[in-house]
Short mmCIF file of C-alpha atoms in Angstrom, two decimals:
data_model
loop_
_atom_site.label_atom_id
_atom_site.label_comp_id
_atom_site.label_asym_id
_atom_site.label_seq_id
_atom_site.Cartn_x
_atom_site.Cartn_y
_atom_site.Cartn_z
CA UNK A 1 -9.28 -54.46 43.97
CA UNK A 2 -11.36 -54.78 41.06
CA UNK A 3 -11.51 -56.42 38.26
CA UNK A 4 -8.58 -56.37 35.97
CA UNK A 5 -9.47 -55.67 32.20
CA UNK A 6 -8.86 -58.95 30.10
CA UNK A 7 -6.76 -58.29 26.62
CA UNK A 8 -9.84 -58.55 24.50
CA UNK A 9 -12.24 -55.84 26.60
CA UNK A 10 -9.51 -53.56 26.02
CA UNK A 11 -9.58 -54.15 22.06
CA UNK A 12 -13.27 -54.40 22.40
CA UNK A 13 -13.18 -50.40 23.88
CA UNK A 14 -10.17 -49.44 21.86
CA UNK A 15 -12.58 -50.47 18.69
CA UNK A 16 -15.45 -48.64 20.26
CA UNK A 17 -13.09 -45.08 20.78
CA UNK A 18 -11.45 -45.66 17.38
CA UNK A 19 -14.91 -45.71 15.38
CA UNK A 20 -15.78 -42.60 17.45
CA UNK A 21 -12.71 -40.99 16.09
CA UNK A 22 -13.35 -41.74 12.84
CA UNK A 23 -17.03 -40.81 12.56
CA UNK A 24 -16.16 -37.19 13.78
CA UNK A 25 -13.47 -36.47 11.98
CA UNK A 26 -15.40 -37.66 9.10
CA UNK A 27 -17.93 -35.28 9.99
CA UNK A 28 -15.71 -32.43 10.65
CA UNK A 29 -14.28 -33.31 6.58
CA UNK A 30 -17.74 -33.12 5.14
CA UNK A 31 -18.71 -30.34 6.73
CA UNK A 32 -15.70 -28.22 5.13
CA UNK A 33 -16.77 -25.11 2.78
CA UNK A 34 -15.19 -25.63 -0.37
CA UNK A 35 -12.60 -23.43 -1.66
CA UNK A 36 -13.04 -20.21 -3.72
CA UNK A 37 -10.91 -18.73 -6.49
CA UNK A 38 -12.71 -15.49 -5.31
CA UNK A 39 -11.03 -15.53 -1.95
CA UNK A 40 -8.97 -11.72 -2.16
CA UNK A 41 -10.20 -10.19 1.67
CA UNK A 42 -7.82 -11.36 4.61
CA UNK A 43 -7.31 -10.96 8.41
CA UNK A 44 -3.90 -9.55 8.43
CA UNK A 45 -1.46 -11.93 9.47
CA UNK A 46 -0.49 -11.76 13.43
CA UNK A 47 3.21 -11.61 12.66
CA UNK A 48 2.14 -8.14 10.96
CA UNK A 49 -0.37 -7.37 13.33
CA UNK A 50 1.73 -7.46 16.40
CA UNK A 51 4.55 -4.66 14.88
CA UNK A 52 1.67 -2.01 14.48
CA UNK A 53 -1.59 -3.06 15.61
CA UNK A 54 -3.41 0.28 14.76
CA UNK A 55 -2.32 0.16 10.98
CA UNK A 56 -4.79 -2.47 10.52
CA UNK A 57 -7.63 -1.62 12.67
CA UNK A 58 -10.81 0.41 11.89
CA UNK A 59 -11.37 3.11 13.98
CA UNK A 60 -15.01 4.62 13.46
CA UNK A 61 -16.96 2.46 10.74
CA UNK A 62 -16.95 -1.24 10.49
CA UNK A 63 -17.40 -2.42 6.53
CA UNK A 64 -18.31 -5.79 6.01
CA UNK A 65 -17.83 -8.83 8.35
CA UNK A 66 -14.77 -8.84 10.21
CA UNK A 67 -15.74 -6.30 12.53
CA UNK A 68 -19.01 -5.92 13.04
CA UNK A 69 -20.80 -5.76 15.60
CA UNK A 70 -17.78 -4.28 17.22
CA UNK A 71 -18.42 -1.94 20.22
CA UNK A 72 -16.19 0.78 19.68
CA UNK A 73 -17.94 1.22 16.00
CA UNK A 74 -21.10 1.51 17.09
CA UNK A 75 -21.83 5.22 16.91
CA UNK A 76 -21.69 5.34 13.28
CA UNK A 77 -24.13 2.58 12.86
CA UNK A 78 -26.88 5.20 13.11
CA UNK A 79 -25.38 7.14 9.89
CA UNK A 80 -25.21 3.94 8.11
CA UNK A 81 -29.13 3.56 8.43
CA UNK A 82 -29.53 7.51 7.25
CA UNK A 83 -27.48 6.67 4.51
CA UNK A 84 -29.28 3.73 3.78
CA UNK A 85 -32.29 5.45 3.66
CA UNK A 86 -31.33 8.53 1.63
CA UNK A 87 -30.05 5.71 -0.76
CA UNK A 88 -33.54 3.90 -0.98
CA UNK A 89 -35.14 7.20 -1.77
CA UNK A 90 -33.08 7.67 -4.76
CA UNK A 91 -34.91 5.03 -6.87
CA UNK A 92 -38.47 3.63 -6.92
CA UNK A 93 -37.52 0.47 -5.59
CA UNK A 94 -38.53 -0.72 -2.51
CA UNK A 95 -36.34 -2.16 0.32
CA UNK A 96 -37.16 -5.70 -0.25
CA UNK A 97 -36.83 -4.84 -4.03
CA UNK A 98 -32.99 -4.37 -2.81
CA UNK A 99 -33.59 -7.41 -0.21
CA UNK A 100 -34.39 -9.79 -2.84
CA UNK A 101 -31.25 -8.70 -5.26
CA UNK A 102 -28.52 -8.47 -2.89
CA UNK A 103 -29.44 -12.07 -1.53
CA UNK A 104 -28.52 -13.09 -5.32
CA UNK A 105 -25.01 -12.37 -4.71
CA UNK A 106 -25.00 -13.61 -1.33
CA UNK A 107 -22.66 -16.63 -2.08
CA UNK A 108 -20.53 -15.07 -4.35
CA UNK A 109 -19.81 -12.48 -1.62
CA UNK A 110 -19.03 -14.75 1.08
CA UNK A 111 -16.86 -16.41 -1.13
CA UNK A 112 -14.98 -12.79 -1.11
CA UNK A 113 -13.79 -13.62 2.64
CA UNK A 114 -10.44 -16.07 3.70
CA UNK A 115 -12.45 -17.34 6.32
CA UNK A 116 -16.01 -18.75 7.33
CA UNK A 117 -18.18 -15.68 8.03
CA UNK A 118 -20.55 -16.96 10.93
CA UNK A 119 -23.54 -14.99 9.93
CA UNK A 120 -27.20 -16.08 9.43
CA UNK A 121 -28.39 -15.52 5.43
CA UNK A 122 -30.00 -12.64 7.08
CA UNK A 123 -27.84 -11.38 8.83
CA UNK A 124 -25.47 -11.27 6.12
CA UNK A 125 -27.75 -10.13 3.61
CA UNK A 126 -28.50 -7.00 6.01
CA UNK A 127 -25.04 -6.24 7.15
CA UNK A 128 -24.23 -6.26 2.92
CA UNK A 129 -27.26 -4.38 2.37
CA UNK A 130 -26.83 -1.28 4.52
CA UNK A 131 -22.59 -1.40 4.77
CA UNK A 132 -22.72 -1.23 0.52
CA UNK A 133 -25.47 1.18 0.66
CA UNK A 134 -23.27 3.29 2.86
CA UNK A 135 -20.46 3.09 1.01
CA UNK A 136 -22.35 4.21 -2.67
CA UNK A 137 -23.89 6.68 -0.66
CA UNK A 138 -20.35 8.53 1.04
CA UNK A 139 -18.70 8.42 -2.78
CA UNK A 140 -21.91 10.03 -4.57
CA UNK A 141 -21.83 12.53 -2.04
CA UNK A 142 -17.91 13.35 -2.08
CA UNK A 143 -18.56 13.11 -5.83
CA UNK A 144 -21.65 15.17 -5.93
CA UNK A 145 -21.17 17.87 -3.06
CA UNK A 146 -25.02 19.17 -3.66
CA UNK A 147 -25.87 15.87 -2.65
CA UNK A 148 -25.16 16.16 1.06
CA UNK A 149 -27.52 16.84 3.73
CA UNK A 150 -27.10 20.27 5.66
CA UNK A 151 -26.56 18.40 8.81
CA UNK A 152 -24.57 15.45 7.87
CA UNK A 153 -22.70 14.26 10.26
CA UNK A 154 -19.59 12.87 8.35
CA UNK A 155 -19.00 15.63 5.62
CA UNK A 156 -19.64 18.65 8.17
CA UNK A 157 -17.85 17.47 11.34
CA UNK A 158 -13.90 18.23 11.01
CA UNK A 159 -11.70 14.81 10.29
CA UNK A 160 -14.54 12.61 10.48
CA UNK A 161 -14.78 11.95 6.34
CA UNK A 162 -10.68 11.22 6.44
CA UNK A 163 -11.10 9.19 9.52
CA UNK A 164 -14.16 7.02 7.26
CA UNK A 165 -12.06 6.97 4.46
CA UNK A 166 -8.47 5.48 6.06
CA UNK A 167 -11.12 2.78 7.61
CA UNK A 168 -11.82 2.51 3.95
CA UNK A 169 -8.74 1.42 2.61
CA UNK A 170 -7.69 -1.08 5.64
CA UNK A 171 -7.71 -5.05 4.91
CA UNK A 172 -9.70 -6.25 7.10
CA UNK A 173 -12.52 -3.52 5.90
CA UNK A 174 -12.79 -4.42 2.31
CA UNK A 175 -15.97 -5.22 0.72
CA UNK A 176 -16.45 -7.02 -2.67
CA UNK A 177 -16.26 -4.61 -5.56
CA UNK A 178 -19.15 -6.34 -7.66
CA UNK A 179 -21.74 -5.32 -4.81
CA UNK A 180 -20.89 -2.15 -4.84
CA UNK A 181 -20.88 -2.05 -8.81
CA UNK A 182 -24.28 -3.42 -8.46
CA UNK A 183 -25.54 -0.89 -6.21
CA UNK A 184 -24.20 1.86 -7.66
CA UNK A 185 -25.54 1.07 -11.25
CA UNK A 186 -29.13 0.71 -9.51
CA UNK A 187 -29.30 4.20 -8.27
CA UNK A 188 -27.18 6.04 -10.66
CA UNK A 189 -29.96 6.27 -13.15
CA UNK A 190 -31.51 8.94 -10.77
CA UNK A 191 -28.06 10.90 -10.72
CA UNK A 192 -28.03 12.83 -13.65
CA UNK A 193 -25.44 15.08 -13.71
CA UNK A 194 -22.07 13.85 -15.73
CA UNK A 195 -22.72 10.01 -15.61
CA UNK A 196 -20.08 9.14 -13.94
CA UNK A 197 -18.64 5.53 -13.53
CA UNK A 198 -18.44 3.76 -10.38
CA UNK A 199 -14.52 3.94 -10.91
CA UNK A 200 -14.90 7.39 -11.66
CA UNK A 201 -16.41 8.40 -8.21
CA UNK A 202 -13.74 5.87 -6.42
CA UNK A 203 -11.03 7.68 -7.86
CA UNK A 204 -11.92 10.73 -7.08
CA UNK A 205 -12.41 9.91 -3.27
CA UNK A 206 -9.09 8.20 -2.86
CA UNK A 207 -6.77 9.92 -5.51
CA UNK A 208 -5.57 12.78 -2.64
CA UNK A 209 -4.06 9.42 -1.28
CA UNK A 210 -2.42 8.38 -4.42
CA UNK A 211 0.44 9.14 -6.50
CA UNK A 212 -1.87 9.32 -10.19
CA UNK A 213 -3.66 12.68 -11.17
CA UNK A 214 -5.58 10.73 -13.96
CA UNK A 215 -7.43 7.49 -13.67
CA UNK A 216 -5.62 4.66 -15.68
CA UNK A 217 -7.83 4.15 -19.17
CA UNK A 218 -6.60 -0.15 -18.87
CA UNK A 219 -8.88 -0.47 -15.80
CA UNK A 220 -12.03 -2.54 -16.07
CA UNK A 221 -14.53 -3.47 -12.83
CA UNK A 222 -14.04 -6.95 -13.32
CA UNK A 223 -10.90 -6.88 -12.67
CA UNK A 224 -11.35 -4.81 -9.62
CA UNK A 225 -11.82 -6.70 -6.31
CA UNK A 226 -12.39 -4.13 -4.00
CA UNK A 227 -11.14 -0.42 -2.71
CA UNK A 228 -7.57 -2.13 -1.47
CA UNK A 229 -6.89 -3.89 -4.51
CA UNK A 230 -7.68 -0.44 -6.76
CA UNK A 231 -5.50 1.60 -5.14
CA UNK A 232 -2.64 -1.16 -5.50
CA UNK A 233 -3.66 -1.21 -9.45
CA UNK A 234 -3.62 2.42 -9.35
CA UNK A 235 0.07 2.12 -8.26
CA UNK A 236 0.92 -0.26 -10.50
CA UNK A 237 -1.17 1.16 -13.47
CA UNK A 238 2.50 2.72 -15.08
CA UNK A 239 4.96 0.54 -13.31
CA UNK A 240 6.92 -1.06 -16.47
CA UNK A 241 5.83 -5.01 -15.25
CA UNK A 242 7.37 -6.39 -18.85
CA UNK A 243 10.89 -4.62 -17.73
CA UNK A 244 10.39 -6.29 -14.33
CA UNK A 245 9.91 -9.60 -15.41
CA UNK A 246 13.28 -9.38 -17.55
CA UNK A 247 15.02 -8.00 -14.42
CA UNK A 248 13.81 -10.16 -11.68
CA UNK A 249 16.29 -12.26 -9.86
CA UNK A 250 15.82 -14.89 -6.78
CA UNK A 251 18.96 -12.80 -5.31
CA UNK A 252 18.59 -9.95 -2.68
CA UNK A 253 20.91 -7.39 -2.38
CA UNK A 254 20.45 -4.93 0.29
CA UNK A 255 21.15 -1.20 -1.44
CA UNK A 256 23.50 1.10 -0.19
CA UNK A 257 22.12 3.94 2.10
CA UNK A 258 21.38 7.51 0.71
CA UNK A 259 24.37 9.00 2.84
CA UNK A 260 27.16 6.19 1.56
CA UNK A 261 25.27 6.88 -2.19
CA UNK A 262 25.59 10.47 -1.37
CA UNK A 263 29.98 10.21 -0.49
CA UNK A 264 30.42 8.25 -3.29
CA UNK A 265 28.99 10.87 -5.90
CA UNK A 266 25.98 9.70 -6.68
CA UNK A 267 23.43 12.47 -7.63
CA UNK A 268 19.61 12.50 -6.84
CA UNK A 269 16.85 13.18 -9.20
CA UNK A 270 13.27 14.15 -8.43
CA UNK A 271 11.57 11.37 -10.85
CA UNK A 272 8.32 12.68 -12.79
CA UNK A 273 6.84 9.10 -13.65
CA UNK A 274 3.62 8.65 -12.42
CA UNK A 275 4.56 5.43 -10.70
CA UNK A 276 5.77 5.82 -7.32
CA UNK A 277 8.51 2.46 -8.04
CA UNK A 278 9.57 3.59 -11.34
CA UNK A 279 13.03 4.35 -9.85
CA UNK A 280 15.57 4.38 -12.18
CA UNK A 281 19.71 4.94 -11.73
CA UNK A 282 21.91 5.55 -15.35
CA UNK A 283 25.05 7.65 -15.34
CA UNK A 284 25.43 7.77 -11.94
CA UNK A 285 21.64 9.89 -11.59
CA UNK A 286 19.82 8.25 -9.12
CA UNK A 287 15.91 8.87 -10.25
CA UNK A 288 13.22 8.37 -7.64
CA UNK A 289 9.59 9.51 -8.08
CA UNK A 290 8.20 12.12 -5.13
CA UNK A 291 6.69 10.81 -2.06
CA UNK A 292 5.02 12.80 0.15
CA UNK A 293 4.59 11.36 4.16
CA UNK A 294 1.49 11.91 5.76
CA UNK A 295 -0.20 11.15 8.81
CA UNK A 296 -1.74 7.90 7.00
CA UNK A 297 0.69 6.97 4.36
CA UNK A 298 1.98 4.03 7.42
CA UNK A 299 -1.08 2.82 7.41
CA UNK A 300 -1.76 2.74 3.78
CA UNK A 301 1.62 1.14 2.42
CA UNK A 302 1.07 -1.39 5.33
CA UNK A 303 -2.35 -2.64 4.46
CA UNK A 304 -1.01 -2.56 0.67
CA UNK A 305 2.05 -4.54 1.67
CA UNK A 306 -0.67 -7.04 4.22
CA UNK A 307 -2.68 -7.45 1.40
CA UNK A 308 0.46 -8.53 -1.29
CA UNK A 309 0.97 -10.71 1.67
CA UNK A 310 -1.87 -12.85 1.65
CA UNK A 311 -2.81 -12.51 -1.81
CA UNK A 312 -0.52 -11.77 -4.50
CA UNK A 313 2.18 -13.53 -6.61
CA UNK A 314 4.31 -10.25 -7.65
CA UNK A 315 5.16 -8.32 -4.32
CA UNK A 316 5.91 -5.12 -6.17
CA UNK A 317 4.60 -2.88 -3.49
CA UNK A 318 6.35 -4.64 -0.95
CA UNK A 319 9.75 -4.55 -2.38
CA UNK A 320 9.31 -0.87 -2.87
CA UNK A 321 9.52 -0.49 0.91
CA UNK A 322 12.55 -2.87 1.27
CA UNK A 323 13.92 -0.64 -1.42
CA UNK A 324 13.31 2.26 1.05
CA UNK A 325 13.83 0.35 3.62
CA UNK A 326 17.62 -0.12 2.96
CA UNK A 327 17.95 3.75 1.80
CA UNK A 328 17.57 4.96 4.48
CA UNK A 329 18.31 4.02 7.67
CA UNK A 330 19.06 7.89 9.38
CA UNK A 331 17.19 11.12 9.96
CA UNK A 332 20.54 12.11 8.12
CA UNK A 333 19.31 10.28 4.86
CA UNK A 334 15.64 11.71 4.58
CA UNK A 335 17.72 15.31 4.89
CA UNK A 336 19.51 14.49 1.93
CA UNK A 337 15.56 12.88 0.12
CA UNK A 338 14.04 16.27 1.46
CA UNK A 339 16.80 18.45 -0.06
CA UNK A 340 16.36 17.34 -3.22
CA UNK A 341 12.36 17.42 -2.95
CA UNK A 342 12.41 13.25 -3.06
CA UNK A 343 10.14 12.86 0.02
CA UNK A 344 8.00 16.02 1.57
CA UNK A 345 7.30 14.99 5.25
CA UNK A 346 4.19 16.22 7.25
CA UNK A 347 4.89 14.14 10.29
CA UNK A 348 6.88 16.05 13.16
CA UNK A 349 10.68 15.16 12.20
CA UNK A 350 13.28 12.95 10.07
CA UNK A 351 13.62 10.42 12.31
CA UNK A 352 9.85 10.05 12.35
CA UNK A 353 10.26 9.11 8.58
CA UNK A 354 13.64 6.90 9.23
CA UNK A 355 11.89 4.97 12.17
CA UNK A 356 8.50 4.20 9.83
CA UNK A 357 10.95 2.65 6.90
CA UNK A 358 13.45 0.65 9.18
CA UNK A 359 9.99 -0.70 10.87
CA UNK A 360 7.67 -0.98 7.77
CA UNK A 361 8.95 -4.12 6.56
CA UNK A 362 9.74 -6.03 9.67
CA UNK A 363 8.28 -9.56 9.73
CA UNK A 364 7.56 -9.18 5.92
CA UNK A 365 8.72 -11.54 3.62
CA UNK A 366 9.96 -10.41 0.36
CA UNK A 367 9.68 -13.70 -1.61
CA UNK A 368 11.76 -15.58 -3.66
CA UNK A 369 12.57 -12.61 -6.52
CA UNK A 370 13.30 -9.52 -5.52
CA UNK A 371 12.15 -6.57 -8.70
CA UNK A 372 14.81 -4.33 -7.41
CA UNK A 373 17.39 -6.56 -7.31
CA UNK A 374 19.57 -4.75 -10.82
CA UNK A 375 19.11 -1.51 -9.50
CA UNK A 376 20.76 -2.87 -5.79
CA UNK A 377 23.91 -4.46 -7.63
CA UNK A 378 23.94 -1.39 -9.90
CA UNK A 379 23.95 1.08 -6.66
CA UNK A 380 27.05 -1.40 -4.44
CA UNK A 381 28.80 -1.53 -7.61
CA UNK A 382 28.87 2.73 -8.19
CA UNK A 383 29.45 2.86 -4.77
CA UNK A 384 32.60 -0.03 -4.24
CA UNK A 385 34.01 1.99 -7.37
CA UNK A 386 37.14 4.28 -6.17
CA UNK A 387 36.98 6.70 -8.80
CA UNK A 388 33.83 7.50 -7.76
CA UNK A 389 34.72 8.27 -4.35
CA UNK A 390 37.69 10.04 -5.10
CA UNK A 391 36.11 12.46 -7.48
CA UNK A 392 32.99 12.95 -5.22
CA UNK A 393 35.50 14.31 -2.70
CA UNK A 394 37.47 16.28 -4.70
CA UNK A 395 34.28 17.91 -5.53
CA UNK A 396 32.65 18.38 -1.79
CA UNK A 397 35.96 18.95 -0.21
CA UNK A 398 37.80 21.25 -2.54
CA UNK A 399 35.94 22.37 -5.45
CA UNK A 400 32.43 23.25 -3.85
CA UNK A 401 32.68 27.22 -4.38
CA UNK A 402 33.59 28.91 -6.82
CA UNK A 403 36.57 30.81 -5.07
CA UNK A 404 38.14 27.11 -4.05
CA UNK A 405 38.08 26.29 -7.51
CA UNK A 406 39.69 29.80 -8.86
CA UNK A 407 42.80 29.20 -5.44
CA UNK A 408 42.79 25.40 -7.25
CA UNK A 409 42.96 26.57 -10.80
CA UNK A 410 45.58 30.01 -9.51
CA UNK A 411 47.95 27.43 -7.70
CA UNK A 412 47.91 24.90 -10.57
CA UNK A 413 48.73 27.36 -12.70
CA UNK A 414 51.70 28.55 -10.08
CA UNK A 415 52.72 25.09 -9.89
CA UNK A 416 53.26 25.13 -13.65
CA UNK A 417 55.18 27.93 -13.72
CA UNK A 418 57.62 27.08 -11.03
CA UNK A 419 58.50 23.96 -13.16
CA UNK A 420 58.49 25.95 -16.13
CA UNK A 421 61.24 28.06 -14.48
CA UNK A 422 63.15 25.35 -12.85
CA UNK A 423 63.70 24.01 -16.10
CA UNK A 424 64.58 26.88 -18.07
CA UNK A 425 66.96 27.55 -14.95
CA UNK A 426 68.57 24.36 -15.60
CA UNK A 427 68.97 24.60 -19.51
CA UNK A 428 70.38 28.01 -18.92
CA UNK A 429 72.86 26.81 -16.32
CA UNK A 430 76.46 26.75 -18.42
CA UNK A 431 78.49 24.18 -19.23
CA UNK A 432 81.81 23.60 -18.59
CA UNK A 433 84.55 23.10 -20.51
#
């Protein structure tokens, strides 16, 4: 056997393991990155992730970090670089004239991520270089048709520039708005035609995804932190926030669907506000702005609702789809939405639509106020209200054509008259003696 450890060689190598510890977790704290206020681009959260992985992923161009490099994205790698190049023709500058200013905002752009991007300054510098380059580049030439190349391969080839531009708008793809404000005011000297604002050229490339015809006159750039965050603002640009904050509760009540609205005598009403959640119900007129369902509109509200997620105090965007989410629950309830021009669907069938509300919100959490939460109590109330009911039937079930309300009306007026002559029949009966 050997030798059996005496009481002080174990403290002696218990001391020895402990100051181990201790000098590498030490080294682990001072080798944190500090924290930035600037943080606003996120992975999406798994418990998102895993209800709809596609939603989140690009599928033909990688912008920024969080993908790159990626295999599948490779292909378009090549059209960055032409892009890039185009770009660098546009001014007199010389590429490490653009080198030397985009490594100035090197820090403040990493600071842009939630997480440690594991690039070299280089590589970094690069992969901002010719991703921002390619982004300037695809908005002056949506903005500025003459501007594209006879063979281009993105503006040319069918689907490719709406495949780019839902990459565009996902999470994980953003890219820090001040680079691409800083690029774009570099090379749009040499555009001459209209002077057009880098906000300007982004609304025009994403407004056929958005609900406003005009862009907002309260936005700034600084205020802007990238392509995700303007389309939220562009949402939001109308929304009455200064009602909200008078109307917010921490109390969730689940509205009632758009078929038990619908029994009870509630009536729809196309809104016109230019703010897809200005949705408004007085005097039993239930006022709900157009939405139209496309192919991407999943993936949009779901990178909108990611991003309120990780980043943003006021979930407006996300109670909008629990809104939704409790309206309708049936193919039967987007019927009644579509017949009163509500929602326009381009996918293949109502349940298509019912299936991408009941899922949208799953593993979302709504916070602890709720914006909708008056126009929910409002709604049970109407609907828990007999009267209602009762005169919503009479309506459906006997007055809804004209003929059933002329046999109504004819029999009422029989009705009358019967009593009228029972009771003359009576006073005329004699008396006796």
């Amino acid at each position: 056997m050997g030798d059996i450890p005496t009481v002080n060689q174990k403290t002696e190598r218990e001391a020895h393991v402990s100051i181990e510890m201790v000098n590498s977790i030490t080294g682990m704290l001072r080798s944190l990155p500090a924290l930035s206020s600037k943080c606003c681009i996120y992975r999406v959260p798994e418990r998102l992730r895993e209800v709809n992985l596609k939603a989140y992923k690009p599928t033909v161009v990688s912008i920024g970090p969080f993908h790159h490099g990626e295999k599948h994205l490779q292909p378009m790698e090549e059209h960055k670089l032409r892009y890039l190049q185009t770009f660098l023709n546009r001014t007199e500058r010389s590429l490490e004239d653009y080198l030397k200013i985009v490594r100035t905002w090197e820090e403040k752009a990493r600071h842009y991520y939630a997480e440690t991007i594991e690039l070299s300054s280089e590589e970094f510098v690069t992969m901002i270089l010719v991703d921002g380059s390619f982004v300037v580049e695809l908005l002056l030439r949506f903005y500025f048709p003459q501007l594209r190349e006879k063979n281009d391969r993105i503006f040319h080839k069918p689907w490719m520039i709406t495949d780019v531009s839902n990459d565009m708008m996902l999470l994980e793809n953003q890219f820090p708005f001040f680079v691409l404000e800083g690029l774009f005011n570099l090379v749009s000297a040499s555009i001459k035609e209209g002077n057009p604002t880098l906000l300007e050229v982004t609304h025009e490339h994403f407004k056929y995804l958005l609900k406003i015809n005009e862009l907002p006159k309260t936005f700034s750039n600084p205020g802007i932190k990238h392509f995700l965050d303007f389309i939220r603002n562009c949402y939001l640009s109308s929304f009455p926030r200064v009602h909200c904050e008078s109307e917010r509760t921490a109390i969730y009540e689940c509205p009632p669907s758009v078929t038990k609205l619908h029994e009870a005598g509630v009536k729809f009403k196309m809104g016109t506000s230019c703010s897809l959640l200005d949705v408004k119900f007085t005097h039993g007129i239930l006022e709900i702005p157009h939405l139209k369902i496309e192919d991407n509109t999943e993936t949009l509200f779901r990178n909108l609702i990611a991003f309120e997620q990780c980043h943003c105090t006021d979930k407006y965007i996300s109670h909008y789809m629990f809104l939704l989410d409790g309206m309708v629950n049936t193919s039967k309830d987007v019927d009644l939405l579509g017949q009163y021009r509500i929602i326009t669907s381009m996918l293949g069938s109502s349940k298509e639509v019912s299936v991408l509300f009941n899922s949208i919100c799953k593993n979302v959490i709504s916070g602890e106020e709720f914006y909708f939460s008056t126009l929910c109590r409002d709604l049970n109330a109407y609907c828990r209200a007999p009267q209602h009911k009762w005169k919503a039937t009479l309506k459906r079930d006997y007055c809804n054509t004209p003929w059933r309300v002329l046999s109504i009306f004819a029999g009422l007026i029989l009705l009358v008259l019967t009593l009228i002559q029972a009771v003359c029949s009576l006073i005329s009966v004699p008396r006796g003696p």
